[in-house]
Amino acid sequence: MDLDNTVLARILTSLTLGFHIIFAALGVGIPVMISIAEWLGIRRKDPMYTLMARRWVKGFTVTVAVGVVTGTCIGLQLSLLWPSFMKIAGEAIALPLFLETFAFFFEAIFLGIYLYTWDRFKNPYVHWLISIPVIIGSTASAFFIMTVNAFMNAPQGFTLKNGSIVDIQPLVAMFNPATPSKAGHMILSSYVASAFVLAAIAAYRILKGNKHEYYRKALTLTMVTGLLFAGGTALWGDIAGKYLAEYQPAKLAAAEWHFETKAQAELVFGGVLDKETMEVKYGLKLPYALSILAGSSPDTEVTGLDRIPRDEWPPLIVHYLFDSMVAIGCYLLAVPLLYFLYRRLKKGAIPRFVLRLIIGGAPLAMLAIETGWIFAEVGRQPWILVGYMKTQHAATTAGHVGEMLILFTLLYLFLGIVSSLVLMRMFKNKPAEAELRS
């Protein structure tokens, strides 16, 4: 591969987004878990749930801090690495970028109030209510930034004249056809990942022999929410599939190695592609499933890559990214069901292998977000702004992109190590059972 500026810019942007999305996903989902735990603590008069909220919010502040740094890096790189794109589309995406910043400030203000007002109110529900604006701010922040990505996939709300966009309608640009599927799927995925990260911590403590009721209650709570959010993500994935079928058929066709336009199209999982004959070998083919995904009917005609100009085909490797995301989604649905099955059969005793599956769900949930994000971006290629601007025409022509890549890689390595050490030291000598006794 020739490492020209376009390739280097894509690698650096991918690295930044891939690192940032870990903290962004936790930043969206953890506030929901905190609020639920505190509400249960008040409702049931159970200090263990209240302690969950107290401990989780401490860790949440670290993810927020790192997310701010990496989010700032993304804003910087949009201008430095993709100046032609920003020149064309900057005015159309200015409103959601501003609103995303406003939503973060809104979240940060109420997070500060939430952190420093524990036990300050006679009515504990007053403190719990402060968590709601934090959830609104974090979720709104994700929504607004996803509208920017949605605009890149389904640009509208402007007129293109002489290489510039004019007659801009910011709200029309924001609420484009891709917005519901993009924003909804990302927000629910963040909720799932956060539930499983917290579940993995509780499962790990139980696996290590800690029998305290705090961890059992935390595990049950996170498994309940994980199941609900995983189900919601799967349902929203159906919406995303129907969006792709109508508005980005090339991405769906590449994801499914669907080369021939036809009705009663099968969904292909796995397999190996013979690039000479374009035949899929060893794959699992589900009859009619792709047509049902695309239009809720086995008779729905699904556009194949035969109707897409060859130079506009996305890289066919996205098939494996799509399969990975779907497979992990099924795993995240199955594990909570298995957990509750054993709870019922064993009257609360959870086998060690189920605990290990729960622990494995945390990195897999994050991997699903990463593969989903890569699929969304690589599957849009060769376009940075679908139908209007190709990626190779948007990258900077300035030098030193390679040096920037090295510097930002070192920055993310430093942030990753430091944040991990801070989180471990924050809780290492302060187990939950000791805090309950104090």
Coordinates of C-alpha atoms in Angstrom, one line a residue, residues 77-320:
Q77 CA -8.0 16.6 12.8
L78 CA -11.1 17.4 10.9
S79 CA -9.6 20.7 10.0
L80 CA -6.0 19.6 9.6
L81 CA -6.5 16.4 7.8
W82 CA -9.6 17.0 5.8
P83 CA -9.6 20.7 4.8
S84 CA -11.3 20.3 1.5
F85 CA -14.2 18.4 3.1
M86 CA -14.5 21.1 5.8
K87 CA -14.5 23.8 3.2
I88 CA -17.4 22.1 1.3
A89 CA -19.4 20.7 4.2
G90 CA -18.3 22.8 7.2
E91 CA -21.2 25.2 7.1
A92 CA -23.7 22.3 6.9
I93 CA -22.3 20.5 9.9
A94 CA -21.5 23.6 12.0
L95 CA -24.9 23.4 13.9
P96 CA -24.6 19.8 15.2
L97 CA -20.9 20.4 16.1
F98 CA -21.9 23.4 18.1
L99 CA -24.8 21.6 19.7
E100 CA -22.6 18.7 20.6
T101 CA -20.3 21.1 22.4
F102 CA -23.2 22.7 24.2
A103 CA -24.6 19.2 25.2
F104 CA -21.2 18.3 26.7
F105 CA -21.1 21.5 28.7
F106 CA -24.7 20.8 29.9
E107 CA -23.6 17.3 31.0
A108 CA -20.4 18.6 32.7
I109 CA -22.2 21.2 34.7
F110 CA -24.8 18.7 36.1
L111 CA -22.1 16.0 36.6
G112 CA -20.3 18.4 38.9
I113 CA -23.4 19.2 40.8
Y114 CA -24.2 15.5 41.0
L115 CA -20.8 14.6 42.3
Y116 CA -20.7 17.2 45.1
T117 CA -24.3 17.0 46.4
W118 CA -24.4 13.5 47.7
D119 CA -26.4 13.4 51.0
R120 CA -27.1 17.2 50.7
F121 CA -30.9 16.8 50.3
K122 CA -33.5 15.6 52.8
N123 CA -35.3 14.0 49.9
P124 CA -32.9 11.6 48.1
Y125 CA -34.9 11.8 44.9
V126 CA -33.7 15.4 44.4
H127 CA -30.1 14.2 44.1
W128 CA -31.3 11.4 41.8
L129 CA -33.1 13.9 39.5
I130 CA -29.7 15.6 38.9
S131 CA -28.6 12.5 37.1
I132 CA -31.3 12.9 34.5
P133 CA -29.6 16.0 32.9
V134 CA -26.3 14.2 32.9
I135 CA -28.0 11.4 30.8
I136 CA -29.7 13.9 28.5
G137 CA -26.4 15.7 28.0
S138 CA -24.3 12.6 27.3
T139 CA -26.9 11.1 25.0
A140 CA -27.6 14.3 23.2
S141 CA -23.8 14.8 22.6
A142 CA -23.7 11.4 21.0
F143 CA -26.8 12.1 18.9
F144 CA -25.5 15.4 17.6
I145 CA -22.1 14.0 16.6
M146 CA -23.8 11.1 14.9
T147 CA -25.9 13.5 12.8
V148 CA -22.6 14.7 11.4
N149 CA -21.6 11.2 10.4
A150 CA -25.2 10.6 9.1
F151 CA -24.9 13.7 6.9
M152 CA -21.7 12.3 5.4
N153 CA -23.7 9.1 4.4
A154 CA -26.9 10.9 3.3
P155 CA -26.0 14.5 2.5
Q156 CA -29.0 16.8 2.0
G157 CA -30.2 20.3 3.0
F158 CA -28.1 22.3 0.6
T159 CA -27.5 23.1 -3.1
L160 CA -24.2 22.5 -4.8
K161 CA -23.0 25.4 -7.0
N162 CA -19.6 25.9 -8.5
G163 CA -18.0 23.4 -6.0
S164 CA -19.5 25.1 -3.0
I165 CA -22.7 24.3 -1.0
V166 CA -25.2 27.1 -0.8
D167 CA -28.8 27.5 0.3
I168 CA -28.0 25.6 3.5
Q169 CA -30.8 24.3 5.7
P170 CA -29.0 23.1 8.8
L171 CA -31.9 21.2 10.4
V172 CA -32.6 19.4 7.1
A173 CA -29.0 18.5 6.9
M174 CA -29.0 17.2 10.5
F175 CA -32.2 15.2 10.2
N176 CA -31.3 13.3 7.1
P177 CA -32.4 9.7 6.3
A178 CA -29.3 8.2 7.9
T179 CA -29.8 10.0 11.3
P180 CA -32.4 7.6 12.9
S181 CA -30.4 4.4 12.1
K182 CA -27.0 5.9 12.9
A183 CA -27.8 7.7 16.1
G184 CA -30.1 5.1 17.5
H185 CA -27.8 2.2 16.9
M186 CA -24.8 3.9 18.3
I187 CA -26.5 5.1 21.4
L188 CA -28.0 1.7 22.2
S189 CA -24.7 0.0 21.5
S190 CA -23.1 2.3 24.0
Y191 CA -25.7 1.4 26.6
V192 CA -25.0 -2.3 26.0
A193 CA -21.2 -2.0 26.2
S194 CA -21.4 0.0 29.4
A195 CA -23.7 -2.6 31.0
F196 CA -21.4 -5.4 30.1
V197 CA -18.2 -3.5 31.3
L198 CA -19.9 -3.1 34.7
A199 CA -21.1 -6.7 34.6
A200 CA -17.6 -8.0 33.9
I201 CA -16.3 -6.2 37.0
A202 CA -18.9 -7.8 39.2
A203 CA -18.5 -11.2 37.5
Y204 CA -14.7 -11.1 38.0
R205 CA -15.0 -10.4 41.7
I206 CA -17.4 -13.3 42.1
L207 CA -15.1 -15.6 40.0
K208 CA -12.3 -14.7 42.4
G209 CA -14.3 -15.9 45.3
N210 CA -15.9 -12.8 46.6
K211 CA -19.4 -13.8 47.8
H212 CA -20.6 -10.4 49.0
E213 CA -24.2 -9.7 48.0
Y214 CA -23.1 -6.3 46.5
Y215 CA -21.5 -8.0 43.5
R216 CA -24.4 -10.4 43.0
K217 CA -26.8 -7.5 42.9
A218 CA -24.6 -5.5 40.6
L219 CA -24.3 -8.5 38.3
T220 CA -28.1 -9.1 38.2
L221 CA -28.7 -5.4 37.5
T222 CA -26.2 -5.2 34.7
M223 CA -27.4 -8.4 33.2
V224 CA -31.0 -7.1 33.1
T225 CA -30.1 -3.9 31.5
G226 CA -27.6 -5.6 29.2
L227 CA -30.4 -7.9 27.9
L228 CA -32.8 -5.1 27.4
F229 CA -30.3 -2.9 25.6
A230 CA -28.9 -5.8 23.5
G231 CA -32.5 -6.5 22.4
G232 CA -33.0 -2.9 21.5
T233 CA -29.8 -2.8 19.5
A234 CA -30.8 -5.9 17.5
L235 CA -34.1 -4.3 16.7
W236 CA -32.5 -1.1 15.7
G237 CA -30.1 -3.1 13.5
D238 CA -33.1 -4.1 11.5
I239 CA -33.9 -0.4 10.9
A240 CA -30.3 0.2 9.9
G241 CA -30.5 -2.6 7.4
K242 CA -33.6 -1.2 5.8
Y243 CA -31.9 2.2 5.6
L244 CA -28.9 0.7 3.8
A245 CA -31.1 -1.1 1.3
E246 CA -32.9 2.1 0.3
Y247 CA -30.2 4.7 0.5
Q248 CA -26.7 3.0 0.5
P249 CA -27.3 -0.3 -1.5
A250 CA -23.6 -0.5 -2.3
K251 CA -22.7 -0.8 1.4
L252 CA -25.3 -3.4 2.1
A253 CA -24.3 -5.4 -1.0
A254 CA -20.6 -5.3 -0.1
A255 CA -21.5 -6.3 3.5
E256 CA -23.4 -9.4 2.3
W257 CA -21.3 -10.2 -0.8
H258 CA -24.5 -9.8 -2.8
F259 CA -23.4 -9.5 -6.4
E260 CA -26.6 -10.1 -8.3
T261 CA -29.7 -7.9 -8.0
K262 CA -32.6 -10.2 -7.2
A263 CA -35.6 -10.9 -4.9
Q264 CA -35.6 -13.8 -2.4
A265 CA -32.0 -12.9 -1.7
E266 CA -30.1 -15.0 0.9
L267 CA -28.0 -13.6 3.7
V268 CA -24.4 -14.9 3.7
F269 CA -22.6 -15.3 6.9
G270 CA -18.8 -16.0 6.8
G271 CA -17.3 -17.8 3.9
V272 CA -14.4 -17.2 1.5
L273 CA -14.8 -15.1 -1.6
D274 CA -13.3 -16.3 -4.9
K275 CA -12.4 -13.0 -6.4
E276 CA -12.1 -14.4 -10.0
T277 CA -15.6 -15.9 -10.1
M278 CA -17.2 -13.7 -7.3
E279 CA -18.5 -16.9 -5.7
V280 CA -18.8 -17.4 -2.0
K281 CA -17.5 -20.7 -0.7
Y282 CA -18.0 -22.3 2.7
G283 CA -20.4 -19.5 3.8
L284 CA -23.6 -20.1 5.8
K285 CA -26.5 -18.9 3.5
L286 CA -29.8 -18.1 5.1
P287 CA -32.6 -18.2 2.4
Y288 CA -34.7 -15.1 1.9
A289 CA -33.0 -13.4 5.0
L290 CA -31.4 -10.5 3.1
S291 CA -34.7 -9.7 1.3
I292 CA -36.5 -9.7 4.7
L293 CA -33.8 -7.5 6.2
A294 CA -34.0 -5.1 3.3
G295 CA -37.8 -4.9 3.0
S296 CA -39.5 -7.2 5.5
S297 CA -40.6 -9.5 2.7
P298 CA -38.9 -12.4 1.0
D299 CA -40.0 -11.0 -2.3
T300 CA -38.1 -7.7 -1.8
E301 CA -35.6 -7.1 -4.6
V302 CA -32.2 -6.3 -3.1
T303 CA -29.7 -4.3 -5.2
G304 CA -26.5 -6.2 -5.9
L305 CA -23.0 -4.9 -6.8
D306 CA -23.8 -5.6 -10.5
R307 CA -25.7 -2.3 -10.5
I308 CA -22.9 -0.4 -8.9
P309 CA -20.0 1.0 -11.0
R310 CA -16.9 -1.0 -10.1
D311 CA -15.0 2.1 -9.0
E312 CA -17.7 2.8 -6.4
W313 CA -17.6 -0.6 -4.8
P314 CA -16.7 -0.5 -1.1
P315 CA -13.8 -2.8 0.0
L316 CA -15.3 -6.3 0.1
I317 CA -13.5 -7.0 3.4
V318 CA -16.4 -5.2 5.1
H319 CA -18.3 -8.5 4.9
Y320 CA -16.3 -9.8 7.8

